[in-house]
GROMACS .gro file of C-alpha atoms in nm:
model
  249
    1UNK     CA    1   4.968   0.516   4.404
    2UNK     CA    2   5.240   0.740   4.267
    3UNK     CA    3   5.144   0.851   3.907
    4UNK     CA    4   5.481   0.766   3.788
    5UNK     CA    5   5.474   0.396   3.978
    6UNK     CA    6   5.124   0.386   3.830
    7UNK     CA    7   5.278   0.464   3.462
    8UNK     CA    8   5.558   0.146   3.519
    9UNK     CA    9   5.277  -0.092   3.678
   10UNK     CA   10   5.085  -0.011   3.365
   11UNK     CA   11   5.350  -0.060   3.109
   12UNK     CA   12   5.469  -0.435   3.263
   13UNK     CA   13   5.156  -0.504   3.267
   14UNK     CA   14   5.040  -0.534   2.908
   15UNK     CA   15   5.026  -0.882   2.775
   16UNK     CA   16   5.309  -0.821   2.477
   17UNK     CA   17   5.546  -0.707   2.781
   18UNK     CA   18   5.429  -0.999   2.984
   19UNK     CA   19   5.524  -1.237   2.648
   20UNK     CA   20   5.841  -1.059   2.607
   21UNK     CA   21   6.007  -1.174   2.932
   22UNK     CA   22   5.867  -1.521   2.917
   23UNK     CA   23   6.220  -1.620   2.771
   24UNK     CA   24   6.418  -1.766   3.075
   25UNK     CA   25   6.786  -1.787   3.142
   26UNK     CA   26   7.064  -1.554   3.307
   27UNK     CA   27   7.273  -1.367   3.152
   28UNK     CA   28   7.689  -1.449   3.146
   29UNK     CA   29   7.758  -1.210   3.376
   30UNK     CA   30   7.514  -1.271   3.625
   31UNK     CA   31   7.585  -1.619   3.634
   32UNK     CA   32   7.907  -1.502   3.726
   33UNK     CA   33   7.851  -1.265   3.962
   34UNK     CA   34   7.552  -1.498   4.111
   35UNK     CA   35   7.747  -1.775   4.174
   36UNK     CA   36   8.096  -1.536   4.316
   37UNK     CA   37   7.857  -1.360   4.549
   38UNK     CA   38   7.527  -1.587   4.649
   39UNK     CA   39   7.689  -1.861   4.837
   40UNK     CA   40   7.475  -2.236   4.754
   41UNK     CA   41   7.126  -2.283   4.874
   42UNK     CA   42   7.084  -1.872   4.933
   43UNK     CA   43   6.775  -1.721   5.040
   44UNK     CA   44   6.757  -1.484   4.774
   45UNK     CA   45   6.463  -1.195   4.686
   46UNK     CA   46   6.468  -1.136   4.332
   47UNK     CA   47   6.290  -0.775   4.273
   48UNK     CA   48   6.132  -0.634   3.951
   49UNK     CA   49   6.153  -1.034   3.854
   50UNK     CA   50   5.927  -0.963   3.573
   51UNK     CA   51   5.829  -1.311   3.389
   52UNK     CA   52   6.119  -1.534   3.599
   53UNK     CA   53   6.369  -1.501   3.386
   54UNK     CA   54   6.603  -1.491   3.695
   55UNK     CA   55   6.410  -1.604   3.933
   56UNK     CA   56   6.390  -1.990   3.762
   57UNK     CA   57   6.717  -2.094   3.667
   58UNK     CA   58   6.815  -1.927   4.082
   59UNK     CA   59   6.532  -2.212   4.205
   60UNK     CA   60   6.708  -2.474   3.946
   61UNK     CA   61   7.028  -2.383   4.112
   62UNK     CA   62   6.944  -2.486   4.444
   63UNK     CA   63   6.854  -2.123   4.567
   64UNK     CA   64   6.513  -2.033   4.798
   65UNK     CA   65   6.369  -1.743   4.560
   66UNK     CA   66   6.103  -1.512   4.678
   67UNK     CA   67   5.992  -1.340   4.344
   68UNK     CA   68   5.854  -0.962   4.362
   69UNK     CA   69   5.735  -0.739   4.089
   70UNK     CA   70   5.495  -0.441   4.094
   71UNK     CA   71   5.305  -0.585   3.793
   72UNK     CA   72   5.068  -0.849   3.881
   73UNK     CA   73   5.022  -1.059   3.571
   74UNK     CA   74   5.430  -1.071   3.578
   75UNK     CA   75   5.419  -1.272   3.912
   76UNK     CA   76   5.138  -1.469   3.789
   77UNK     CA   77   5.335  -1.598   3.459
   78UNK     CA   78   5.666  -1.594   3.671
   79UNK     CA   79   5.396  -1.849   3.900
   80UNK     CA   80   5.328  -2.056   3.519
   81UNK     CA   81   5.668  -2.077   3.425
   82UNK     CA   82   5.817  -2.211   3.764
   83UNK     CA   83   5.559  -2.488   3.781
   84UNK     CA   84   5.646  -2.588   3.396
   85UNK     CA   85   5.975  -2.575   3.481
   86UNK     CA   86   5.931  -2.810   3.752
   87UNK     CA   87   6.120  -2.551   4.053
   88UNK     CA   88   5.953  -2.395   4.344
   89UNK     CA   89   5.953  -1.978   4.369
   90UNK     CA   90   5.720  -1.809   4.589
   91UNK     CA   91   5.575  -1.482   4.394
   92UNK     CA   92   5.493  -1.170   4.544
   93UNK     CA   93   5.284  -0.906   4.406
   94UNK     CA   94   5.447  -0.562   4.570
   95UNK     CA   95   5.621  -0.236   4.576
   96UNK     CA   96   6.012  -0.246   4.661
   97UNK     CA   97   5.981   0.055   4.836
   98UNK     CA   98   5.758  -0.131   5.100
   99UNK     CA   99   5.864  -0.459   5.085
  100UNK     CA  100   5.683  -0.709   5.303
  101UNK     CA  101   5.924  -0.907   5.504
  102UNK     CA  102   6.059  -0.865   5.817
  103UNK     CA  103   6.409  -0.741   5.898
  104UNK     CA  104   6.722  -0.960   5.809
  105UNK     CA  105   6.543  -1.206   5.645
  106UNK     CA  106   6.778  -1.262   5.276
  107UNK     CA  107   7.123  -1.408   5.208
  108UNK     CA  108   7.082  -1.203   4.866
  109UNK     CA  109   6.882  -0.956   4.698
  110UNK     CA  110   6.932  -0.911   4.320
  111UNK     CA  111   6.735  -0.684   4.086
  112UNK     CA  112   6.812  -0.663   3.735
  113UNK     CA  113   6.778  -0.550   3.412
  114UNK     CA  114   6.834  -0.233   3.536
  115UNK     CA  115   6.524  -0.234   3.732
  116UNK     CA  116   6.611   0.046   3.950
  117UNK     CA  117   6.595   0.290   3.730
  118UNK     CA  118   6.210   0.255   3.648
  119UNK     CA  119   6.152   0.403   4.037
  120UNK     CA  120   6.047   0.705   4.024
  121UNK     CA  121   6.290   1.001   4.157
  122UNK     CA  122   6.567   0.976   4.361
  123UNK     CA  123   6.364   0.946   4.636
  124UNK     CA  124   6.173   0.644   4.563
  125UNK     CA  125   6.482   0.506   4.461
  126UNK     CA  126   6.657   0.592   4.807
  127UNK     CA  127   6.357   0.395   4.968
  128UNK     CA  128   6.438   0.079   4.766
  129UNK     CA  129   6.797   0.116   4.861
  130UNK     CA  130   6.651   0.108   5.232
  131UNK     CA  131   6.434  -0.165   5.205
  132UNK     CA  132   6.648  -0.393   5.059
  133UNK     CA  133   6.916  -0.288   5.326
  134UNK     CA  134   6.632  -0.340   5.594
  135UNK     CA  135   6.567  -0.720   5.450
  136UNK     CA  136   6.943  -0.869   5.414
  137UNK     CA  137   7.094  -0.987   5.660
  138UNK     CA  138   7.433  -0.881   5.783
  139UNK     CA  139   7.703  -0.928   5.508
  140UNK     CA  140   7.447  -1.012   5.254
  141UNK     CA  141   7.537  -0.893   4.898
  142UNK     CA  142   7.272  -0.675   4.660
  143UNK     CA  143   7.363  -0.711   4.310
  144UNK     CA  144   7.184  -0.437   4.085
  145UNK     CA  145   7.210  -0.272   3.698
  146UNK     CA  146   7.235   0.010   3.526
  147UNK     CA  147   7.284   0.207   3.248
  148UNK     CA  148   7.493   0.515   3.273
  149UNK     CA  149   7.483   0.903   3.170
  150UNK     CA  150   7.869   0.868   3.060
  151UNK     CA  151   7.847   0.586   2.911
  152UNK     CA  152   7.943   0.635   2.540
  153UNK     CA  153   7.715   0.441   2.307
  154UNK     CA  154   7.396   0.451   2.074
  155UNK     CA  155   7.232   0.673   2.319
  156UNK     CA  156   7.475   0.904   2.425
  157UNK     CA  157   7.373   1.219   2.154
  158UNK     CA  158   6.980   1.149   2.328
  159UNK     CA  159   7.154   1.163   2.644
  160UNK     CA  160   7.338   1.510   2.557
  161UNK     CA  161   7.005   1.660   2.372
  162UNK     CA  162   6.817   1.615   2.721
  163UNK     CA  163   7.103   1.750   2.922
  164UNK     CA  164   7.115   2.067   2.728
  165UNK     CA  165   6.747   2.073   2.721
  166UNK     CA  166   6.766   2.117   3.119
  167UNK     CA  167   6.990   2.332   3.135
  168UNK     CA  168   6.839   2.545   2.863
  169UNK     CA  169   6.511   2.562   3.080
  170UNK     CA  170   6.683   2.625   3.400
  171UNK     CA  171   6.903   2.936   3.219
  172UNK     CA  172   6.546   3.068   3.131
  173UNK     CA  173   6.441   3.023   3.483
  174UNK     CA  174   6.126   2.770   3.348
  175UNK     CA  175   6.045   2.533   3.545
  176UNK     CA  176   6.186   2.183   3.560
  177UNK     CA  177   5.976   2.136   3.929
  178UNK     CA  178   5.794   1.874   3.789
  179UNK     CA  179   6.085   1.627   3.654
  180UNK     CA  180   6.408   1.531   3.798
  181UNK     CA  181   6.739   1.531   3.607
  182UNK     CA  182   6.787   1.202   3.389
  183UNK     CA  183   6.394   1.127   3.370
  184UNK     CA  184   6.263   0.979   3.030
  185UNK     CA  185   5.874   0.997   3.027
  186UNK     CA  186   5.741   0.918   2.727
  187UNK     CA  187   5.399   1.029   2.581
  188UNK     CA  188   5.147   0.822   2.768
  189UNK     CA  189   4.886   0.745   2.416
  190UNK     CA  190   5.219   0.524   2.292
  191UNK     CA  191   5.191   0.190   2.304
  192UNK     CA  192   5.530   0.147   2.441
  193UNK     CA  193   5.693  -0.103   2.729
  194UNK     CA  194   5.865   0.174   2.943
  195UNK     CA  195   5.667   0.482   3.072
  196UNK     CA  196   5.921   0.624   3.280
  197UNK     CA  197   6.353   0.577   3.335
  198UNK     CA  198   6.538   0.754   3.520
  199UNK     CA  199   6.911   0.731   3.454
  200UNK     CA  200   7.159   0.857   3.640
  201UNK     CA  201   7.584   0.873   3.706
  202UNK     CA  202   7.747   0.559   3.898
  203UNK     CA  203   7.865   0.843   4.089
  204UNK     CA  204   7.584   0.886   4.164
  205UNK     CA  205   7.471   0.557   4.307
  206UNK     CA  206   7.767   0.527   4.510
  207UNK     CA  207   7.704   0.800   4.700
  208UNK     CA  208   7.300   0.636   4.738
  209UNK     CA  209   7.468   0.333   4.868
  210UNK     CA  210   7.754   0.476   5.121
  211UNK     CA  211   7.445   0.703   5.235
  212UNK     CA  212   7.206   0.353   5.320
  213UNK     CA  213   7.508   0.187   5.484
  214UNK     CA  214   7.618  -0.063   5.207
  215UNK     CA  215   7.958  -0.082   5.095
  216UNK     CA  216   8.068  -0.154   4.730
  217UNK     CA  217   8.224  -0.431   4.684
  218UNK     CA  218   8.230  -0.458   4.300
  219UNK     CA  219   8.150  -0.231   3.982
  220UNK     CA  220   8.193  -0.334   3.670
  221UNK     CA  221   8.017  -0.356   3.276
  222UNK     CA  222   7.823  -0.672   3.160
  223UNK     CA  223   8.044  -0.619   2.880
  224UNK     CA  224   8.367  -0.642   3.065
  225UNK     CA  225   8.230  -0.892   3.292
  226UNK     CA  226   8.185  -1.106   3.006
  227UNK     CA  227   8.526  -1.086   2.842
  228UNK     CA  228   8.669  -1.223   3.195
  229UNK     CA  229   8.819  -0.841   3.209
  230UNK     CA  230   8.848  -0.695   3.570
  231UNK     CA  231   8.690  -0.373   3.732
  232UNK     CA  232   8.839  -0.037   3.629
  233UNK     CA  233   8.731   0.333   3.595
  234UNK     CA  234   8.708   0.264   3.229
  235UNK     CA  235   8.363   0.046   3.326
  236UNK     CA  236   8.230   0.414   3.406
  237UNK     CA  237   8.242   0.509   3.009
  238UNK     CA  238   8.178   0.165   2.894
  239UNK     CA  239   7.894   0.217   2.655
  240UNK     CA  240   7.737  -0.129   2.827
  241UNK     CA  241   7.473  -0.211   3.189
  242UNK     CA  242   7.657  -0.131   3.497
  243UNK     CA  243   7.696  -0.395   3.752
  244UNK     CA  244   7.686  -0.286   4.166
  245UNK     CA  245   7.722  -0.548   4.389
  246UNK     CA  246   7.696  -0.356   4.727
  247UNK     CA  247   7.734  -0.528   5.107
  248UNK     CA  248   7.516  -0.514   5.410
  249UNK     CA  249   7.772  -0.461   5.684
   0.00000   0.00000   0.00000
């Protein structure tokens, strides 16, 4: 396995992590955006669905969940908490960049809590773009979040410090081979939930999408989203998650 994939596996799959995302229930915004763009009694793949806290209250809603996370013990609670909460979801223990379904087979894919950006590179992220492309079916919607490099809140000076730390190293011709622009790796000895993030521009992801064949049919902030305030280029600098909701053709 990929060292990097093999960092995230190993942080989700510590029993504290597994304990924090026992607590269940969507967020506003995805309830909103769930129920505008998963039409009733959806297939629906749920990726990176850590302990079920999305996957659950989908099943209670009448959805068909098929639950996938790289870290085993988080399909295995998301397993426990299903059963407790009396609703069927089918876990899968795998890697979203080789997911194992046939072609066309979801209404919906969702995967959240800015999920995405714990693949590693551009790359790997390009192949998760693929598979989930490969797995809807025609005009099925992908809703995904992120944070954002222009987004102007508590992290924003961190943000600038590691920009001009790149740059720095590429003006002394060092070399930055071994990391990609936007990675966070932190020191492996910590005892810390996230090994690796890789954040990057919405501009960024668009282009990812257009080049995979989805269209964009909505961008917006959870913050925004919640206030009931509609999509504009200030959700770009909103210093809150970034909702995509992209469309198979």
């Amino acid at each position: 396995m990929d060292p990097l994939k093999a960092r995230v596996r190993l942080g989700y799959s510590r029993s504290w992590v597994v304990r924090k995302y026992s607590l269940i229930g969507l967020w506003p915004s995805e309830v909103h955006l769930t129920r505008k763009f998963f039409a009733p009694g959806s297939r629906l793949l749920d990726i990176g669905c850590g302990a079920g806290r999305t996957s659950i209250p989908l099943a209670q809603a009448g959805h068909e969940i098929v639950a996938v996370d790289l870290a085993t013990p988080m399909v295995a609670q998301t397993h426990a908490l299903a059963e407790f909460a009396g609703c069927r979801v089918r876990g899968v223990a795998a890697d979203a960049a080789i997911l194992p379904f046939p072609a066309n087979t979801f209404d919906g894919v969702l995967f959240s809590y800015n999920g995405i950006e714990l693949v590693p590179r551009e790359a790997g992220k390009r192949a998760v773009l693929s598979e989930v492309y490969r797995t809807l079916r025609p005009g099925g919607h992908f809703i995904f979040t992120t944070h954002a490099l222009e987004a102007f809140n508590r992290y924003a000076w961190d943000r600038l410090q590691r920009v001009l730390d790149q740059l720095g190293r590429m003006l002394t011709f060092r070399s930055i081979a071994d990391e990609e622009f936007g990675e966070i790796i932190p020191d492996p000895s910590r005892n810390v939930e996230v090994y690796y993030m890789q954040i990057n521009s919405p501009r960024k992801y668009r282009r990812m999408l257009r080049s995979t064949g989805f269209g964009l049919r909505y961008f917006n902030s959870r913050s925004r989203i919640d206030a009931l305030k509609p999509p504009g280029w200030l959700a770009d600098f909103d210093g809150d998650f970034k909702f995509y909701v992209a469309q198979k053709p």
